[in-house]
Short mmCIF file of C-alpha atoms and ligand atoms in Angstrom, two decimals:
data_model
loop_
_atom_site.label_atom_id
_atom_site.label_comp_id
_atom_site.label_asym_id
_atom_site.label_seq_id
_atom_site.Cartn_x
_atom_site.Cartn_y
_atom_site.Cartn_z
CA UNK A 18 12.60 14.44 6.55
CA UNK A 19 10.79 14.61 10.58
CA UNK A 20 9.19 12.15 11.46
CA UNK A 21 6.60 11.47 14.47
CA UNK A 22 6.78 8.07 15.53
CA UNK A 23 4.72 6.46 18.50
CA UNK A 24 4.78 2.90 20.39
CA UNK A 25 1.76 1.77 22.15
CA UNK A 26 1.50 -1.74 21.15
CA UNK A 27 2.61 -3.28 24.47
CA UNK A 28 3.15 -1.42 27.88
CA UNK A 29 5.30 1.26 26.94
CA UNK A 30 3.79 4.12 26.24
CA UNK A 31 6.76 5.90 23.22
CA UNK A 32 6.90 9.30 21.24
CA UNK A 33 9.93 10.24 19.46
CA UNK A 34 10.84 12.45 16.87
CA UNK A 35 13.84 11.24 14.33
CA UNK A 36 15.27 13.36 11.37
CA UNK A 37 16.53 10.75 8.21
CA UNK A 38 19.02 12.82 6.38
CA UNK A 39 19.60 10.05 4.18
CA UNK A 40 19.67 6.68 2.95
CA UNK A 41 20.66 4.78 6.36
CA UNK A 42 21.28 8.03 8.40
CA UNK A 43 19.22 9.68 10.75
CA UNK A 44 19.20 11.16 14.10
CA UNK A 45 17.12 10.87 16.86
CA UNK A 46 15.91 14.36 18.08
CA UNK A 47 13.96 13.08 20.86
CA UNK A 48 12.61 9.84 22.26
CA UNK A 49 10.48 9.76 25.28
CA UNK A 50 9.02 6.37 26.80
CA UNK A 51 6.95 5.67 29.90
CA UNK A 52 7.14 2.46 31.28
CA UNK A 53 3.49 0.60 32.94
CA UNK A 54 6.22 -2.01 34.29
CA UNK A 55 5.06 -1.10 38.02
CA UNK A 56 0.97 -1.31 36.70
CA UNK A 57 1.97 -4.90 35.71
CA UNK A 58 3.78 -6.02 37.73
CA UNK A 59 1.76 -7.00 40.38
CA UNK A 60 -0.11 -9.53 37.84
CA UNK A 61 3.22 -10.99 36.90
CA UNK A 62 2.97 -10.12 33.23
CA UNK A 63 0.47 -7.28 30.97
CA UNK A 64 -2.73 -7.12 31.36
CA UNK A 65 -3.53 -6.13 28.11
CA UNK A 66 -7.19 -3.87 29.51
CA UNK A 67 -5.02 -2.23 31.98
CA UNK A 68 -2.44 -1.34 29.21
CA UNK A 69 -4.63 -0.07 26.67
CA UNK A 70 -6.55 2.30 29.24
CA UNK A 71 -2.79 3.30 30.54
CA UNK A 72 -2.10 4.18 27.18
CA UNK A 73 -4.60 6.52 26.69
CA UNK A 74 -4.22 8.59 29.73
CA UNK A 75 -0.37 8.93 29.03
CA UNK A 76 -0.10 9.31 24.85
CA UNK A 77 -1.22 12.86 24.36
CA UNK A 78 1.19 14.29 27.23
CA UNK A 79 4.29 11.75 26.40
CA UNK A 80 3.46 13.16 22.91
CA UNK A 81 4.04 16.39 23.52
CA UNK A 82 6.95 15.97 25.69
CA UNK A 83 8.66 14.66 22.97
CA UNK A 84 7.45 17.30 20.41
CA UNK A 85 8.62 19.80 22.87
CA UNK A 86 12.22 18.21 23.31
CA UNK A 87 12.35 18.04 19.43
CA UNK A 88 11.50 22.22 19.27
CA UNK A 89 8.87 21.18 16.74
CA UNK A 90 5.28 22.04 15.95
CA UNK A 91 3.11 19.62 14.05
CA UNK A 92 3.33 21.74 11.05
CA UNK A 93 7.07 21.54 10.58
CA UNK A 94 6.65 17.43 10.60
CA UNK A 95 6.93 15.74 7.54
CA UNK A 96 4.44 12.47 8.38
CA UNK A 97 2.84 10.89 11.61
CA UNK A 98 4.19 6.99 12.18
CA UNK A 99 2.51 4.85 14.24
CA UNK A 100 2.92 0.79 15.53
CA UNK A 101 -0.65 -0.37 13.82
CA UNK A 102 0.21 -3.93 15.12
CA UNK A 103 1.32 -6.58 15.59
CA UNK A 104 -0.03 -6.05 19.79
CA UNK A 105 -2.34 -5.91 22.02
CA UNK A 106 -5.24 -4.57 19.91
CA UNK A 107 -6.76 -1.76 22.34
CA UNK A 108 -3.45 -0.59 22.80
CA UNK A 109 -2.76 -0.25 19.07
CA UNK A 110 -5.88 1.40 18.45
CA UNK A 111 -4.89 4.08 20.75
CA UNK A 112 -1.71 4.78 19.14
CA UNK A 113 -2.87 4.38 15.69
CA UNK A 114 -6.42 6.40 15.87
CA UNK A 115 -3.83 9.29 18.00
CA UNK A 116 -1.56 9.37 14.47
CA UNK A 117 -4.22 9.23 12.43
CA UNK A 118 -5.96 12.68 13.96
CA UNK A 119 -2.55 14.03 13.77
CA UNK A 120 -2.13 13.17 10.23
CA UNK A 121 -5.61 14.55 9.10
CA UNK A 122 -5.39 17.93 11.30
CA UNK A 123 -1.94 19.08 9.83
CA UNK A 124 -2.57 17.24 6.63
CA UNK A 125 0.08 14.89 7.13
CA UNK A 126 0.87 11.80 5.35
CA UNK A 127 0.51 8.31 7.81
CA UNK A 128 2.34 5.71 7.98
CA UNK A 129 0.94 2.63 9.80
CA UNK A 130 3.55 0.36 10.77
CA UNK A 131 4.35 -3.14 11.54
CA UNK A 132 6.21 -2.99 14.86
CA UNK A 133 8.58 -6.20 14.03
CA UNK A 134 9.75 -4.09 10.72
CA UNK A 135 10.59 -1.01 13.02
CA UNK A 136 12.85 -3.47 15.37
CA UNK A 137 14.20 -4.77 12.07
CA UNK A 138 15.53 -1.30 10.63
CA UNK A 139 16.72 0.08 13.88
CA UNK A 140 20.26 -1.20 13.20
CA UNK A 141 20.03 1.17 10.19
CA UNK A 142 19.32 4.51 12.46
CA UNK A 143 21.60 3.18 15.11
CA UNK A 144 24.80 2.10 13.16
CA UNK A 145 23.51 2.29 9.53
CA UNK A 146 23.39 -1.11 8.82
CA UNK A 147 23.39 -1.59 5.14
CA UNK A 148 21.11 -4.37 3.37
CA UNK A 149 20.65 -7.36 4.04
CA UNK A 150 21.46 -8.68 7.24
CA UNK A 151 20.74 -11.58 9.21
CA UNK A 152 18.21 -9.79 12.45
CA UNK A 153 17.70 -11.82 15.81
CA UNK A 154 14.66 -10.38 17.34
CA UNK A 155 14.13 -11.61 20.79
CA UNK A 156 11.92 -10.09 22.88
CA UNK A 157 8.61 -10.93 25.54
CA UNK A 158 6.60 -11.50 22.56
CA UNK A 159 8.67 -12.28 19.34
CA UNK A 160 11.47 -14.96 18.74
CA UNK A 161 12.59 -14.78 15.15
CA UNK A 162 15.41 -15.13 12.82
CA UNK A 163 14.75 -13.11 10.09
CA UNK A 164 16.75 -12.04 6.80
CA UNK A 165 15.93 -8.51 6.32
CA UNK A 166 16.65 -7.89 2.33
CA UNK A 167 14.96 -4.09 2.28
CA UNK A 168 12.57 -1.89 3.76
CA UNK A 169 9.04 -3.94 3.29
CA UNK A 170 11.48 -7.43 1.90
CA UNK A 171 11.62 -9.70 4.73
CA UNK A 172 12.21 -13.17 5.41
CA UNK A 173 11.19 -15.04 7.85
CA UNK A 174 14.10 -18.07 8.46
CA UNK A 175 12.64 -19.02 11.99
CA UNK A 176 10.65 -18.70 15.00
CA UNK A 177 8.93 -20.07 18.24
CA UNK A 178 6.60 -22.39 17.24
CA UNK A 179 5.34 -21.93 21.47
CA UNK A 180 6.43 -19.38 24.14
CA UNK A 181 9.14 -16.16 23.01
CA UNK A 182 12.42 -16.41 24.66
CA UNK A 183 11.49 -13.23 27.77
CA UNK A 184 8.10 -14.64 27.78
CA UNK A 185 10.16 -18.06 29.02
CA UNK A 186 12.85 -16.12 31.21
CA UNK A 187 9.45 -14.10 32.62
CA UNK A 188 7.64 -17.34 33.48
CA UNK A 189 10.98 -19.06 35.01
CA UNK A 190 10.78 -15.87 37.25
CA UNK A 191 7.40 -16.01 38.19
CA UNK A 192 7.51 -19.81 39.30
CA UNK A 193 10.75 -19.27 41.45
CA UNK A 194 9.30 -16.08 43.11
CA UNK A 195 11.50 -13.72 41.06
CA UNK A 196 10.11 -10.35 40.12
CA UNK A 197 8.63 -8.94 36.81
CA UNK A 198 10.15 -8.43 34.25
CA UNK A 199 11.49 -12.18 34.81
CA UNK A 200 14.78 -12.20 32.34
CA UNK A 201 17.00 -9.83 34.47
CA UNK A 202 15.94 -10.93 37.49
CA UNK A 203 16.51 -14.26 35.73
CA UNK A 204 20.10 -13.47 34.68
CA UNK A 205 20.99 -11.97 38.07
CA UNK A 206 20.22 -14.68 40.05
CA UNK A 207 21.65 -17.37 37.50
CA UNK A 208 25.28 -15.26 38.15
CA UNK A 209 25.82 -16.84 41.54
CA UNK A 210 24.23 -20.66 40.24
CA UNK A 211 25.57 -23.53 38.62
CA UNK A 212 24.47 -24.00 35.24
CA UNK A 213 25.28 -27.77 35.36
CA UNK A 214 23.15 -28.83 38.17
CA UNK A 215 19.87 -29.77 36.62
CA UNK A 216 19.47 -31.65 33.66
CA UNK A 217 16.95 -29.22 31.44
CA UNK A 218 16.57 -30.28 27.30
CA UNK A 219 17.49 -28.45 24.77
CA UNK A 220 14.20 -28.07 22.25
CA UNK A 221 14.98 -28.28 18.57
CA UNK A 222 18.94 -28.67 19.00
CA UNK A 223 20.37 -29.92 15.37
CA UNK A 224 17.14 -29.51 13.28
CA UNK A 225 17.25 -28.03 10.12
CA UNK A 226 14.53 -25.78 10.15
CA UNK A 227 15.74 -22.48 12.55
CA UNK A 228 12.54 -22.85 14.97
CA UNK A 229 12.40 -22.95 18.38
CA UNK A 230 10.19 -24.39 21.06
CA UNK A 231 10.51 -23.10 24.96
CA UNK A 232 7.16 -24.35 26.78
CA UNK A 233 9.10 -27.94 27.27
CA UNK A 234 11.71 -26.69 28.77
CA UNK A 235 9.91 -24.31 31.05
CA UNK A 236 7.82 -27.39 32.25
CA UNK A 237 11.14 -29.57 32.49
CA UNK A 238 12.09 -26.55 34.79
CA UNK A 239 9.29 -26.93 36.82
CA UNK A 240 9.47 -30.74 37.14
CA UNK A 241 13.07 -30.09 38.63
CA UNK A 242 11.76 -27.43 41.05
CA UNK A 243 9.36 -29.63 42.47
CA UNK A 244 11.78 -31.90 42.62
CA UNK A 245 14.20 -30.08 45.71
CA UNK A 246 11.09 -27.61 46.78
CA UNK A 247 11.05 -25.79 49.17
CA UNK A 248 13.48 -24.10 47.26
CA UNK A 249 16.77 -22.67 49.38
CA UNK A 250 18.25 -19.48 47.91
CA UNK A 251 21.02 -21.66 46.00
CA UNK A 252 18.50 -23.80 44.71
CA UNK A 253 16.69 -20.92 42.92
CA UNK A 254 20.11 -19.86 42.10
CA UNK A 255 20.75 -23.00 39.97
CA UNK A 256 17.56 -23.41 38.57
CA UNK A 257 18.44 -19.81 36.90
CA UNK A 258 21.93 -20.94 35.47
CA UNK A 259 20.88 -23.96 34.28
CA UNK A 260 17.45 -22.56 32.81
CA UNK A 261 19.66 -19.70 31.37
CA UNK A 262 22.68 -22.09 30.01
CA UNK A 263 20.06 -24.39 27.95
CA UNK A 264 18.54 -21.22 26.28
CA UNK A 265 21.94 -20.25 25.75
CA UNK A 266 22.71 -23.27 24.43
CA UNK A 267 19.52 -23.39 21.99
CA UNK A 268 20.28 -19.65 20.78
CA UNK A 269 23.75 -20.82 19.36
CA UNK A 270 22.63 -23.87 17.64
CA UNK A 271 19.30 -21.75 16.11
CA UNK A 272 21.02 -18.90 15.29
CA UNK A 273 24.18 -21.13 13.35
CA UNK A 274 20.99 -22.82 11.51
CA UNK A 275 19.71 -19.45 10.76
CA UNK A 276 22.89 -18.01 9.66
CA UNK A 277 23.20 -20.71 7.14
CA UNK A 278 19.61 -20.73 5.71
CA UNK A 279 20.67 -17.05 5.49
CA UNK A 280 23.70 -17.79 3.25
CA UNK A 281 21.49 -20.16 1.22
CA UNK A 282 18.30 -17.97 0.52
CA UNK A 283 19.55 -14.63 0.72
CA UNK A 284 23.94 -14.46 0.52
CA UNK A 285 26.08 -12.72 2.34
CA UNK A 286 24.96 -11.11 5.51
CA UNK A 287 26.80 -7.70 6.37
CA UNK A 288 26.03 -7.85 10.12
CA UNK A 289 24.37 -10.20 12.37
CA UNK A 290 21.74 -7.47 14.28
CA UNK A 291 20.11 -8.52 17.49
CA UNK A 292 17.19 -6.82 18.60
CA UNK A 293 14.27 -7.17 21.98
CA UNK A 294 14.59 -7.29 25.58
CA UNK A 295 16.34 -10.49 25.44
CA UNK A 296 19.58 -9.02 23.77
CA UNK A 297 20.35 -7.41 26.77
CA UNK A 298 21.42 -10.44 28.70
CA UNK A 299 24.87 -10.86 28.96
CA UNK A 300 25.32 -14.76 28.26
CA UNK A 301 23.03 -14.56 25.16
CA UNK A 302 24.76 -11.88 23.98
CA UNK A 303 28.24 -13.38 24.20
CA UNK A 304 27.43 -16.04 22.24
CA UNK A 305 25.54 -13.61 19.67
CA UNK A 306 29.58 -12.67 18.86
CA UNK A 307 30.73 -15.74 18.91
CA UNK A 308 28.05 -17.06 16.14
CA UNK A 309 28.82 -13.68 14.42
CA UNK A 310 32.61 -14.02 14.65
CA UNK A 311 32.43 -17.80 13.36
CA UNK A 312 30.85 -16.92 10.08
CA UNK A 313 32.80 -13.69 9.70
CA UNK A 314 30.61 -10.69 10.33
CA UNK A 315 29.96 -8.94 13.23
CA UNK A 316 27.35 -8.24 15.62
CA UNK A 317 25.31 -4.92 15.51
CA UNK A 318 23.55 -4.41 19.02
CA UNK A 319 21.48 -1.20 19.11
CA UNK A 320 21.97 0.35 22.45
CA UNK A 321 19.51 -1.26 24.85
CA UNK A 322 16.92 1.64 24.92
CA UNK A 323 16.23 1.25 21.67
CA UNK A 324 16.34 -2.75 21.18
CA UNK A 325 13.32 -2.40 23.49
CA UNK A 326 10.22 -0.63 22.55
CA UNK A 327 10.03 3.02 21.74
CA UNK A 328 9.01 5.58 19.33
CA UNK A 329 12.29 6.43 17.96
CA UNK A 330 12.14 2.75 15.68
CA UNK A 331 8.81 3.47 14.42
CA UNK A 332 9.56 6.91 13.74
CA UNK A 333 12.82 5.71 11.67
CA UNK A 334 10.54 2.81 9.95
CA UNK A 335 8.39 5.51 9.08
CA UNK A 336 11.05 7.55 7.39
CA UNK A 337 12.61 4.75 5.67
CA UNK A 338 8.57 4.22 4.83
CA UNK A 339 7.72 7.55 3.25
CA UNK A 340 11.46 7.73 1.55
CA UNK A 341 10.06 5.33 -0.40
CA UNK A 342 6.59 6.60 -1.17
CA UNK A 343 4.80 4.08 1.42
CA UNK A 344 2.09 6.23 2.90
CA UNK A 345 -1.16 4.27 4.05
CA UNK A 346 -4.56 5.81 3.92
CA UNK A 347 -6.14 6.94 7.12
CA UNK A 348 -8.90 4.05 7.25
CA UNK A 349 -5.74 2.10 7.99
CA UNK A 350 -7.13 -1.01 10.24
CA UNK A 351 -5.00 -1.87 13.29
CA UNK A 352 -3.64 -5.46 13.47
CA UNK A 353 -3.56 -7.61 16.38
CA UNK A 354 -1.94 -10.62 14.53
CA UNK A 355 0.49 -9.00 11.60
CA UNK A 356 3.23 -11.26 9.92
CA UNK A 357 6.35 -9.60 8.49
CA UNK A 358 5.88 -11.18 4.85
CA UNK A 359 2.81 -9.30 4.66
CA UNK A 360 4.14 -5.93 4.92
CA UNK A 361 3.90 -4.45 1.44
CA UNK A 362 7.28 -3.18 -0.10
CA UNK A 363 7.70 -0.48 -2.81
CA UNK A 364 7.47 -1.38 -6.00
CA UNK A 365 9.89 -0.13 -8.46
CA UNK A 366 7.73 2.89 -10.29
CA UNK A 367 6.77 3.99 -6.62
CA UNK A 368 9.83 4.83 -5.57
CA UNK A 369 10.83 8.92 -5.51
CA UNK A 370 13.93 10.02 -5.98
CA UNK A 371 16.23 11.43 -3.31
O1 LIG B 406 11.58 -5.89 23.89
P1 LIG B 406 10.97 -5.87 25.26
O2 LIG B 406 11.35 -4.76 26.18
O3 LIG B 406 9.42 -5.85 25.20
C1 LIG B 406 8.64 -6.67 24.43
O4 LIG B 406 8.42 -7.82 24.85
O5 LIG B 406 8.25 -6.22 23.33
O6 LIG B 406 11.34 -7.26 25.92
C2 LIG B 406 10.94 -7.57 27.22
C3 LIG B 406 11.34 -9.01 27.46
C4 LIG B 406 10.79 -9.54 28.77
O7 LIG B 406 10.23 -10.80 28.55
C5 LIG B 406 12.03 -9.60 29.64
O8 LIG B 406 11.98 -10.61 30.63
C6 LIG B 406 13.13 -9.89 28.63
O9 LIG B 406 12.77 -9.13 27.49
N1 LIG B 406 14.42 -9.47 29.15
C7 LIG B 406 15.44 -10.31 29.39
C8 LIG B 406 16.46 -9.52 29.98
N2 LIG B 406 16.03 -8.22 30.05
C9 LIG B 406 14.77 -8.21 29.52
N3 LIG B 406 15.55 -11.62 29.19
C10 LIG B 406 16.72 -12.18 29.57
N4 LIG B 406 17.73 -11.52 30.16
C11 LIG B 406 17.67 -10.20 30.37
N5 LIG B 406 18.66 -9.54 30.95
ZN1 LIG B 407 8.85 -5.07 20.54
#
């Protein structure tokens, strides 16, 4: 089954094609992303206007580059996918309205998808990742803790109740005069720092709920700028490492909550899967091991091109979609605001056989 998968809910602009040759297996035949990182970046963040108009002068060609890399005409696909939200809404409509005159011109079937559920079944294309696991989903706009149970069967165990973990790393950036995207810059300066030299909280250590909360300590950060401003070079430094060690800190104690809700709601997890920008910091990811290690799985990390956004993951989700007879009709309506538990899941006459 070929699938046509593309990513326009943020500011990448991603087409991909991916082959599923079977339950859990696929192969990505190609995936090509443009980033609007420089058209943003002088803002500090997206300007969600300038992204949606970016998006439509870029889909059709980034589209067909990644046809072409594929070999494949429209005709030889097997459905359009494409991320109908959650997002910023112009940019999803772009995307979405793109697939959906695909679909109708070849006669296609759709499949509009939920963008958190295509970061959720990466792990399968990636390292087929059998059900359920326990998914970590950081990223500049999502912070969850979520046991996947099956394609469409999700549930939610936490999330921010405030700011997303890159969305705090991006703002930490912008008030030390870092550079956007924040959480590498972030990460790179917090390598030379001392973690222990400001006193920063640690929202929502040791509460039983999985949640977190990272606006107080962004404005505890800020407080403690102020505090030694102007800043000298080691100063930012520090404020980095300590900023980075009490996120740090809070992703180990959430994610051991999480883990055990897991256990309690859904059983045995087969892999601890991280996913979003966030994963690919170093720190957070070495204690995403040690969490995994404690309870005895392991940690499933989807090469960093694809735990950020792209085309190949909503391609994939659209496989895994229309393996299971999911198709949506073409008056589909995009979704700015689109929670996981309301993504609809096959129900048992629906699904075809292999
Ligand atoms: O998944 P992603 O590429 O895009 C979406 O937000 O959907 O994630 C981008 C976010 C940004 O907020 C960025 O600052 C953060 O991930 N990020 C990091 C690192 N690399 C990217 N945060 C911390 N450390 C990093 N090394
Ligand atoms: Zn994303």
């Amino acid at each position: 089954m070929i699938i046509l998968g593309i990513e326009t809910t943020c500011d990448e602009t991603g087409a991909a094609v991916v082959e599923r040759t079977g339950e859990a297996q696929g192969r990505i035949l190609s995936n090509v992303i443009l980033s609007q990182i420089n058209e943003h970046a002088a803002f500090g963040g997206v300007v969600p206007e300038i992204a949606a108009r970016a998006h439509v002068e870029a889909l059709d060609h980034i589209i067909s580059k990644a046809m072409a890399a594929a070999n494949m005409r429209f005709s030889e696909l097997d459905g359009v996918a494409a991320a109908a939200g959650p997002g910023l809404i112009g940019g999803v409509i772009v995307g979405l309205t793109t697939a959906k005159a695909i679909a109708l011109t070849h006669n296609k079937p759709l499949m509009a998808i939920n963008h958190l559920e295509a970061h959720a079944l990466t792990a399968r294309l990636t390292d087929a990742t059998p059900f359920p696991y326990c998914l970590f989903l950081a990223s500049g706009g999502h912070t969850q803790i979520l046991g996947v149970r099956g394609v469409g069967d999700y549930l939610k165990l936490g999330g921010t109740v405030d700011d997303a973990i890159g969305e705090a790393f991006d703002k930490t950036a912008k008030l030390l005069g870092l550079g956007y995207p924040g959480g590498p810059q972030v990460e790179k300066e917090a390598t030379r720092g001392d973690g222990n030299r400001f006193t920063l909280p640690r929202p929502m250590i040791g509460r039983d709920d999985a949640n977190f909360s990272l606006s107080g300590l962004k404005t505890a950060l800020r407080i403690e700028a102020e505090k030694v401003a102007p800043l000298s070079d080691q100063d930012v430094a520090d404020l980095c490492a300590s900023f980075q060690q009490a996120v740090v800190d809070v992703v180990t104690d959430r994610l051991r909550t999480g883990l055990r809700l897991f256990r309690e709601r859904v059983g045995t997890p087969s892999a601890l899967v991280c996913a979003g920008g966030v994963a690919a910091n170093q720190a957070i990811r070495k204690v995403l091991h040690r969490v995994a290690f404690e309870i005895g799985t392991t940690l499933v990390a989807p090469p960093p091109a694809l735990c950020t956004d792209n085309g190949a993951m909503i391609a994939w989700a659209g496989a895994e979609r229309l393996a299971l007879g999911l198709a949506d009709p073409l008056d589909f309506v995009p979704r700015a605001r689109w929670p996981l538990e309301e993504v609809t899941k096959a129900e048992p006459e629906e699904v075809l056989a292999e």
